[in-house]
Short mmCIF file of C-alpha atoms and ligand atoms in Angstrom, two decimals:
data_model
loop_
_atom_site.label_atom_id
_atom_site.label_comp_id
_atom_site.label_asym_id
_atom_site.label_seq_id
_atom_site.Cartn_x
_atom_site.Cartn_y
_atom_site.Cartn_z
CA UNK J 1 -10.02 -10.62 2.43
CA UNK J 2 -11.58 -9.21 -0.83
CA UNK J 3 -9.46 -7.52 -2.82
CA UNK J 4 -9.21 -7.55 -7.00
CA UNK J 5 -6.71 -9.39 -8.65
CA UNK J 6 -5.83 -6.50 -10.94
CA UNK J 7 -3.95 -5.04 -7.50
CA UNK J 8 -2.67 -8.29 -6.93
CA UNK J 9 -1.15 -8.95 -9.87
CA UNK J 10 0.21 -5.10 -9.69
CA UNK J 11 1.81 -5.72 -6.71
CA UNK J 12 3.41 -9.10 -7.20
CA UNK J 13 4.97 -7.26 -10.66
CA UNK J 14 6.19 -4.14 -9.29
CA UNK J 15 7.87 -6.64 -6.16
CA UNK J 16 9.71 -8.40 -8.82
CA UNK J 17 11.00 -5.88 -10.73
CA UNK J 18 12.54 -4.31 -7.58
CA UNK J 19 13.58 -7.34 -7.04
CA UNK J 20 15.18 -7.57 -10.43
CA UNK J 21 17.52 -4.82 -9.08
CA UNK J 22 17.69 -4.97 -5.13
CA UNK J 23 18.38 -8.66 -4.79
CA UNK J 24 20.09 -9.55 -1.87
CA UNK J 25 22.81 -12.22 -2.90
CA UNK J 26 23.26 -15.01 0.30
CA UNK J 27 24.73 -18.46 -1.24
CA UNK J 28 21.63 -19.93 0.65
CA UNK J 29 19.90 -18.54 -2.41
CA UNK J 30 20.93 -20.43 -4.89
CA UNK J 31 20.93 -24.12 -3.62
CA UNK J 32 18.15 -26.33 -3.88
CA UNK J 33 19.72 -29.07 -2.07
CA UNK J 34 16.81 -29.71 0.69
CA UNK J 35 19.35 -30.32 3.49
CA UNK J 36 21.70 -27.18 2.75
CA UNK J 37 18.07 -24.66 2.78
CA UNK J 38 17.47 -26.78 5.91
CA UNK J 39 19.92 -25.31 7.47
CA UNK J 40 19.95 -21.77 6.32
CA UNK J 41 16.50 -21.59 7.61
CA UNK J 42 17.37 -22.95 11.12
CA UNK J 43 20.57 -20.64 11.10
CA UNK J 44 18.08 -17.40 9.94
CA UNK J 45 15.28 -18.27 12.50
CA UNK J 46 15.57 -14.74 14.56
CA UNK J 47 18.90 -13.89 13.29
CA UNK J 48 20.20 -11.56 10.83
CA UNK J 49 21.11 -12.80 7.18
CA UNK J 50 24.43 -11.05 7.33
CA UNK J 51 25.58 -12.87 10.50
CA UNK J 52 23.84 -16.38 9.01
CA UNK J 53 26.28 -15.53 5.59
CA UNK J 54 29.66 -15.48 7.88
CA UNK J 55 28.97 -19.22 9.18
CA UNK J 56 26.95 -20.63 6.48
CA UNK J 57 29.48 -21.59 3.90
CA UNK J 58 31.78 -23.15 5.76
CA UNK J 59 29.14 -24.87 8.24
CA UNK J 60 28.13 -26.65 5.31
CA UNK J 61 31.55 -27.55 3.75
CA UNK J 62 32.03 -29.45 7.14
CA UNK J 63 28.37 -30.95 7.39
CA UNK J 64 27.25 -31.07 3.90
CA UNK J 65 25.07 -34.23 4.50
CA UNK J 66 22.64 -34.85 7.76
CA UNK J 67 25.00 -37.90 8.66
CA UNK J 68 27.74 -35.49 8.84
CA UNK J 69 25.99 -33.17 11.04
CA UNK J 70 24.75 -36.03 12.94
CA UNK J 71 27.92 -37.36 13.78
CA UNK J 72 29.93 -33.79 14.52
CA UNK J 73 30.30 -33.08 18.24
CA UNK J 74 28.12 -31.09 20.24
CA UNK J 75 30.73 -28.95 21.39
CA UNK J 76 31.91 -28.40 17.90
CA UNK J 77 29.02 -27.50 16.33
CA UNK J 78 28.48 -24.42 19.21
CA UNK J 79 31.39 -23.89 18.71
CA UNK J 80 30.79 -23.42 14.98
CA UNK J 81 27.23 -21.65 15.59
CA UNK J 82 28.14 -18.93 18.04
CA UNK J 83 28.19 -15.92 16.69
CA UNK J 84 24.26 -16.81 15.87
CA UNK J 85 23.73 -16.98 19.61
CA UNK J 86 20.75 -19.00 21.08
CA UNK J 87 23.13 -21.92 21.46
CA UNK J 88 20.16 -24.57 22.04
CA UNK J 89 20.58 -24.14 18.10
CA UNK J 90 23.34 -26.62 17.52
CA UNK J 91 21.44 -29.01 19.47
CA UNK J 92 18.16 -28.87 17.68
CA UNK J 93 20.50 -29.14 14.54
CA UNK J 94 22.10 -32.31 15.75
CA UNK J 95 18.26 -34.14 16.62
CA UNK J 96 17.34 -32.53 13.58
CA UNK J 97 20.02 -34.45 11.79
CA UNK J 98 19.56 -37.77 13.82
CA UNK J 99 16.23 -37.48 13.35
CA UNK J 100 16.22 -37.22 9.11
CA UNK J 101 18.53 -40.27 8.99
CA UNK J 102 16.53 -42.42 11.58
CA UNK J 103 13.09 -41.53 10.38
CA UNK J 104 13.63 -40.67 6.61
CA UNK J 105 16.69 -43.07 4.95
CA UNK J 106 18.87 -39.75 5.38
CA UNK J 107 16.87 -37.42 2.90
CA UNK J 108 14.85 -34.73 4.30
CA UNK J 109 11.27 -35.07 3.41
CA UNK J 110 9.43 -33.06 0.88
CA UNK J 111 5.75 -33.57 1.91
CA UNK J 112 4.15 -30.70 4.76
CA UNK J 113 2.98 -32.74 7.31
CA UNK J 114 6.74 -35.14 7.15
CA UNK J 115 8.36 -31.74 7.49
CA UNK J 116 6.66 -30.43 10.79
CA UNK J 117 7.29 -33.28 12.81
CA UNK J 118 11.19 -32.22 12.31
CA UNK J 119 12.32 -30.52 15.53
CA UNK J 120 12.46 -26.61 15.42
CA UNK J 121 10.18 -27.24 12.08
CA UNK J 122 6.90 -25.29 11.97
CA UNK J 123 5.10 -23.66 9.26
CA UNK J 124 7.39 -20.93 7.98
CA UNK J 125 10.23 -23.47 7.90
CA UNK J 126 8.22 -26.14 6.32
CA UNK J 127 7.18 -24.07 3.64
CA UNK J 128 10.08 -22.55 3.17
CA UNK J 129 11.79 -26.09 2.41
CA UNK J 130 9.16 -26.71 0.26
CA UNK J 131 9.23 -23.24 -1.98
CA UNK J 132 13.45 -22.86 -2.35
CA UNK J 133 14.03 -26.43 -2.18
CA UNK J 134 11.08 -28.36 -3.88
CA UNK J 135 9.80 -25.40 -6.14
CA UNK J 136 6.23 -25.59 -4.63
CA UNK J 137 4.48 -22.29 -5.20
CA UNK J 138 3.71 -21.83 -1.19
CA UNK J 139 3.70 -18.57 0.63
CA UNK J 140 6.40 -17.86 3.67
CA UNK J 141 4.62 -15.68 6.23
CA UNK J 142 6.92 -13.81 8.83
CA UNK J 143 6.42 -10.28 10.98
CA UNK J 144 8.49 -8.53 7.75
CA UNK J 145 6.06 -9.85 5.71
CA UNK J 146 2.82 -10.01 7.59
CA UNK J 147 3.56 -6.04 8.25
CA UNK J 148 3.86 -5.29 4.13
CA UNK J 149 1.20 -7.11 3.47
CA UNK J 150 -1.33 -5.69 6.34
CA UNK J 151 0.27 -1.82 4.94
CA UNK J 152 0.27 -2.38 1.32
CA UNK J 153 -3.29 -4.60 1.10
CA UNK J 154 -5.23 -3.06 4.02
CA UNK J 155 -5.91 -5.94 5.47
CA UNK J 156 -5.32 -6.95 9.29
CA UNK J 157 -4.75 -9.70 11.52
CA UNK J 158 -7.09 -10.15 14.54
CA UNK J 159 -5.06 -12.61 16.17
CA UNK J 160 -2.96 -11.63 19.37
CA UNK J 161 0.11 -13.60 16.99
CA UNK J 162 -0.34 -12.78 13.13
CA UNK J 163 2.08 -15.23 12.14
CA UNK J 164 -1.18 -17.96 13.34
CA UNK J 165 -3.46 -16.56 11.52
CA UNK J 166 -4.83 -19.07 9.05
CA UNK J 167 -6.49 -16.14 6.90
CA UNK J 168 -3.09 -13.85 6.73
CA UNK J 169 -1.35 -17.73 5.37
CA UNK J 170 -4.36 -17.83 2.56
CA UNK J 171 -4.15 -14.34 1.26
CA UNK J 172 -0.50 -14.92 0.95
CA UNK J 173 -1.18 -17.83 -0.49
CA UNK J 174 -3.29 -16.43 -3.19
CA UNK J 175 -0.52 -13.39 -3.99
CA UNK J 176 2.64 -16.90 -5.19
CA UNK J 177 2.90 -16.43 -8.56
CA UNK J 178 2.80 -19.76 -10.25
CA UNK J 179 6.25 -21.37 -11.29
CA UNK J 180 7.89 -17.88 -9.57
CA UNK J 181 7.75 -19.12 -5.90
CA UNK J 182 11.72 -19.16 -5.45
CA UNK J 183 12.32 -15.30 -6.58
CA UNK J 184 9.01 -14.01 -5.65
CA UNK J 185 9.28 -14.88 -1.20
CA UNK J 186 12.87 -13.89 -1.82
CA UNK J 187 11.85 -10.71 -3.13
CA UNK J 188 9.32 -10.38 -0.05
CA UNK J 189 11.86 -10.84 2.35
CA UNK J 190 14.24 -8.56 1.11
CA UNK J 191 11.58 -5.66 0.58
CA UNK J 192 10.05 -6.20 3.84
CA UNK J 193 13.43 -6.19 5.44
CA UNK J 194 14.90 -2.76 3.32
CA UNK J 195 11.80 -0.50 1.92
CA UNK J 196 8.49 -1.74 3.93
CA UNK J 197 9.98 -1.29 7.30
CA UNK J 198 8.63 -1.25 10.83
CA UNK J 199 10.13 2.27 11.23
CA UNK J 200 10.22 5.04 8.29
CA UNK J 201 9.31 2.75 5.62
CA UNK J 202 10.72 4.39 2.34
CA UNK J 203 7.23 4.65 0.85
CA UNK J 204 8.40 7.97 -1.24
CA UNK J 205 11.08 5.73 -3.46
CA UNK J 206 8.42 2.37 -2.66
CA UNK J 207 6.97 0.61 -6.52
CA UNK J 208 3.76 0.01 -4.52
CA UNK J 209 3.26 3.64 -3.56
CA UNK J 210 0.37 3.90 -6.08
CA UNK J 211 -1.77 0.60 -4.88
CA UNK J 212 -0.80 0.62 -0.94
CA UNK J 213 -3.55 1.67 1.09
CA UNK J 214 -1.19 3.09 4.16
CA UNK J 215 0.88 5.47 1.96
CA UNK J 216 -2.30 6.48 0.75
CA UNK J 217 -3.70 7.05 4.60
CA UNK J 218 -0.62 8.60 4.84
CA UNK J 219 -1.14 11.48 2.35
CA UNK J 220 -4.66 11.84 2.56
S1 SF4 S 301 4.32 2.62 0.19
FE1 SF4 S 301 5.35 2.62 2.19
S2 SF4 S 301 4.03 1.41 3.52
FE2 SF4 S 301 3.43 0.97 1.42
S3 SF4 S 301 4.60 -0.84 0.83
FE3 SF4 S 301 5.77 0.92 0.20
S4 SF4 S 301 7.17 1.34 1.90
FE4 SF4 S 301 5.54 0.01 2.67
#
């Protein structure tokens, strides 16, 4: 995927100055306690943010270590989770738990490879732990984000599932801005999910009218 860094860097700027103004504000956001974004990222997998914030908070007062968690009851924890739905969720939490006290002295671990062989772990989680929790400049790559990225850059995915594709992972890679990891995926998330989306994007209000190649399909 060749494309200049002068629209790179354009692109990652104009993000965070939305961003600047249009941050979403989920208490998720500003921990860096591994176990705590753990958890948010479990709780978000397929489910809105909005219904993740009316749990969260108080999921976490009650389990706010993995031996806590580990030792809750099943029953209470769906209990607890199910206004999320998918209630396999609590139990994957639980091994999850069981499994970070058993296998890692109780601390969740902070290298890739420890990370996906967590249950209900795989790459967007990992890397997710390691960007909000760890500060490791590593992309998060999800259908939000794979669509702004294919739109704005031009670029696209000849996999059947995107979210594999080792080349969409590297361009994303390349687009982190160094030291900005935490506020920049953030800021993708939260664009993808309210300007870039699937249906009438807002491209006539959108920062990255001027660089993105399918507003400028659009109005050719
Ligand atoms: S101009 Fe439109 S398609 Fe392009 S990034 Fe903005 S909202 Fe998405």
């Amino acid at each position: 995927m060749n494309i200049d860094m002068k629209t790179k860097e354009t692109f990652v700027k104009n993000l965070l100055n939305w961003y600047s103004k249009n941050k979403r504000d989920f208490s998720w956001r500003n921990k860096t306690n591994p176990f705590h974004i753990l958890v948010a990222e479990i709780m978000l997998q397929k489910t809105d943010a909005k219904k993740v914030s009316e749990v969260y908070d108080k999921f976490i007062e009650r389990h706010p270590t993995p031996q806590d968690l580990a030792s809750a009851e099943l029953s209470e924890l769906k209990k607890e989770l199910a206004i999320l739905g998918i209630h396999k969720r609590a139990e994957r939490m639980k091994k999850l738990a069981e499994k970070i006290i058993l296998e890692y002295g109780g601390e969740v671990p902070s290298e890739k490879e420890e990370l996906l062989k967590l249950p209900g772990v795989g790459e967007y989680i990992s890397n997710a732990v390691l960007c909000f929790a760890f500060g490791e400049n590593v992309p998060i790559v999800d259908t939000n984000v794979i669509r702004l990225i294919e739109r704005v850059f031009g670029v696209k995915s000849s996999k059947s599932r995107p979210r594999t594709d080792r080349k969409i992972w590297e361009f994303a890679a390349e687009l982190v801005p160094k030291g900005k990891c935490r506020e920049y995926n953030q800021a993708l998330l939260d664009f993808a999910a309210s300007v870039c989306t699937s249906k009438n994007p807002l491209s006539g209000i959108c920062p990255e009218k001027m660089i993105c190649c399918f507003a400028k399909e659009k109005s050719a």
